[in-house]
PDB file of C-alpha atoms in Angstrom:
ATOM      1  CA  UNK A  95      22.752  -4.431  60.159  1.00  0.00           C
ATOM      2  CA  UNK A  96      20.297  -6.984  60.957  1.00  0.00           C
ATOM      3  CA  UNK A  97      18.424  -7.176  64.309  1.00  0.00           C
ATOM      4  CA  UNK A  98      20.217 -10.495  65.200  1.00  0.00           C
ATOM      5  CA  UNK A  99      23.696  -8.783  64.396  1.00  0.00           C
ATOM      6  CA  UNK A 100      22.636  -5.534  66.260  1.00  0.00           C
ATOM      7  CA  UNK A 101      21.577  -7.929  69.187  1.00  0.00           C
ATOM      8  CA  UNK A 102      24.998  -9.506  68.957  1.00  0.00           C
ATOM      9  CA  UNK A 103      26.495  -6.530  69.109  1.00  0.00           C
ATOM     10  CA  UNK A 104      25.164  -5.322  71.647  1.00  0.00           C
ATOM     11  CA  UNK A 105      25.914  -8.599  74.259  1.00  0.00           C
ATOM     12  CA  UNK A 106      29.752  -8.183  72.895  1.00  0.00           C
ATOM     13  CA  UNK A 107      29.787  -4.581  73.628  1.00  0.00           C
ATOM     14  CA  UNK A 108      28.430  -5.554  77.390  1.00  0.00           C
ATOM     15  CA  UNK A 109      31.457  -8.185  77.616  1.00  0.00           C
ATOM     16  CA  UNK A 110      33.638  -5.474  76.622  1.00  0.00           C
ATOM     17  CA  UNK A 111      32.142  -2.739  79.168  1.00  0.00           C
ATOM     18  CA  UNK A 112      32.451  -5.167  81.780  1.00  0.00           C
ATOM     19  CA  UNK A 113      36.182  -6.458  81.078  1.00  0.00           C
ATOM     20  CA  UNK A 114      37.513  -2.879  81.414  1.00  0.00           C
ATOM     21  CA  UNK A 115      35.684  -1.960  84.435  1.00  0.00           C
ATOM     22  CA  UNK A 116      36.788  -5.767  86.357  1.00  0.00           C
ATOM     23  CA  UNK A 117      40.777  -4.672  85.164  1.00  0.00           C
ATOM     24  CA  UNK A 118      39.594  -1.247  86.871  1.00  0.00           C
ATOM     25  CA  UNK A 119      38.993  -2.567  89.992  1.00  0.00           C
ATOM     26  CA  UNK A 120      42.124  -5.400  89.810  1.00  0.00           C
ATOM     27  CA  UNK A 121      45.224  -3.388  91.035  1.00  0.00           C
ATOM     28  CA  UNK A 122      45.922  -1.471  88.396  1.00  0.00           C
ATOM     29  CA  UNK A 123      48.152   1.929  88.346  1.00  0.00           C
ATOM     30  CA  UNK A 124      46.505   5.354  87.851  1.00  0.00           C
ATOM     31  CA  UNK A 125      47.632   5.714  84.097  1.00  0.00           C
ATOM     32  CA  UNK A 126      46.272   2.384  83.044  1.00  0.00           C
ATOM     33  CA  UNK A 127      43.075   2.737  85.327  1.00  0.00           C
ATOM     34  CA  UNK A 128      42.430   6.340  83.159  1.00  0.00           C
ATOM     35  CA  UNK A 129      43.243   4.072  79.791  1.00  0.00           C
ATOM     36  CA  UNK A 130      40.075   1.795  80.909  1.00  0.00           C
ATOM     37  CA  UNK A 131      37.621   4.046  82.038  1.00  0.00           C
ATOM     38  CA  UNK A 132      38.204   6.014  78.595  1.00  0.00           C
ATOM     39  CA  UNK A 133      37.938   2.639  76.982  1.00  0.00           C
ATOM     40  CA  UNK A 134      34.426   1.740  78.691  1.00  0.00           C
ATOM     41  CA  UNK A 135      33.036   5.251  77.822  1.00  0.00           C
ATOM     42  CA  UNK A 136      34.208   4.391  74.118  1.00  0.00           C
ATOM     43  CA  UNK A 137      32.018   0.531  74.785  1.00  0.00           C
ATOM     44  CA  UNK A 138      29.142   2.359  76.356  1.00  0.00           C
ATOM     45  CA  UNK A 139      28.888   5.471  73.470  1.00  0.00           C
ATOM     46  CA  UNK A 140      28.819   2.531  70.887  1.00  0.00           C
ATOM     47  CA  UNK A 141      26.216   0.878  73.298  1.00  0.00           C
ATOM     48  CA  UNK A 142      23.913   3.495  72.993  1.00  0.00           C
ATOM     49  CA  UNK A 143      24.054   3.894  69.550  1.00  0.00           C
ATOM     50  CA  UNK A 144      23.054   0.201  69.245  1.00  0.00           C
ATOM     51  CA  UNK A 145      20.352   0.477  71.327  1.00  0.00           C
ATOM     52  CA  UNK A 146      19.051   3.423  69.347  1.00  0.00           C
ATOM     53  CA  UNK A 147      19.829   1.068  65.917  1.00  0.00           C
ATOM     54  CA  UNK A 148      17.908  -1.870  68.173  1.00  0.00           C
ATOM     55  CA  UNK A 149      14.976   0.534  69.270  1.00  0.00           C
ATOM     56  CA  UNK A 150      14.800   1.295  65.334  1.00  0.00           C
ATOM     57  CA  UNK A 151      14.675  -1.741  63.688  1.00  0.00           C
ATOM     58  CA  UNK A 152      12.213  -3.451  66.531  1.00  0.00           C
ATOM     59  CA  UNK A 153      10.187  -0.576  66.029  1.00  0.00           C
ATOM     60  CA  UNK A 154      10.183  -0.801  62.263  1.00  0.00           C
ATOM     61  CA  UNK A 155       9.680  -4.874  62.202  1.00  0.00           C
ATOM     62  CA  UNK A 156       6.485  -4.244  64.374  1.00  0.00           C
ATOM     63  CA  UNK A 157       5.014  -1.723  61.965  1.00  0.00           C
ATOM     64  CA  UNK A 158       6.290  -4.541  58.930  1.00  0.00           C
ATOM     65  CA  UNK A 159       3.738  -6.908  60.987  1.00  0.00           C
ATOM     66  CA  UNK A 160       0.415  -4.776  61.379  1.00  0.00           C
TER      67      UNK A 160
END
């Protein structure tokens, strides 16, 4: 994946996070409210993996460059 895509990614991934945790705090019932947060930590595991990709590829490009 290409740093633009992994970039992309990453801002739909922070959409995502942030979706689940608003319908967390609407008034939602205790099974759907466990649904979401297991949903977010799904978001925010992928998250960090991008940023690791991210911190990769950035880290790569800059050595490309020297």
């Amino acid at each position: 994946m290409s740093l633009t895509e992994l970039q992309e990614k990453r801002g739909r991934l922070v959409t995502q996070a942030r979706e689940a945790l608003d319908e967390i705090k609407q008034n939602t019932d205790e099974a759907r409210a466990t649904e979401l947060e297991d949903r977010h930590d799904a978001i925010m595991a992928d998250f960090d993996q991008v940023e690791k990709d991210l911190a990769r590829e950035q880290r790569q490009a800059a050595l490309e460059r020297s």
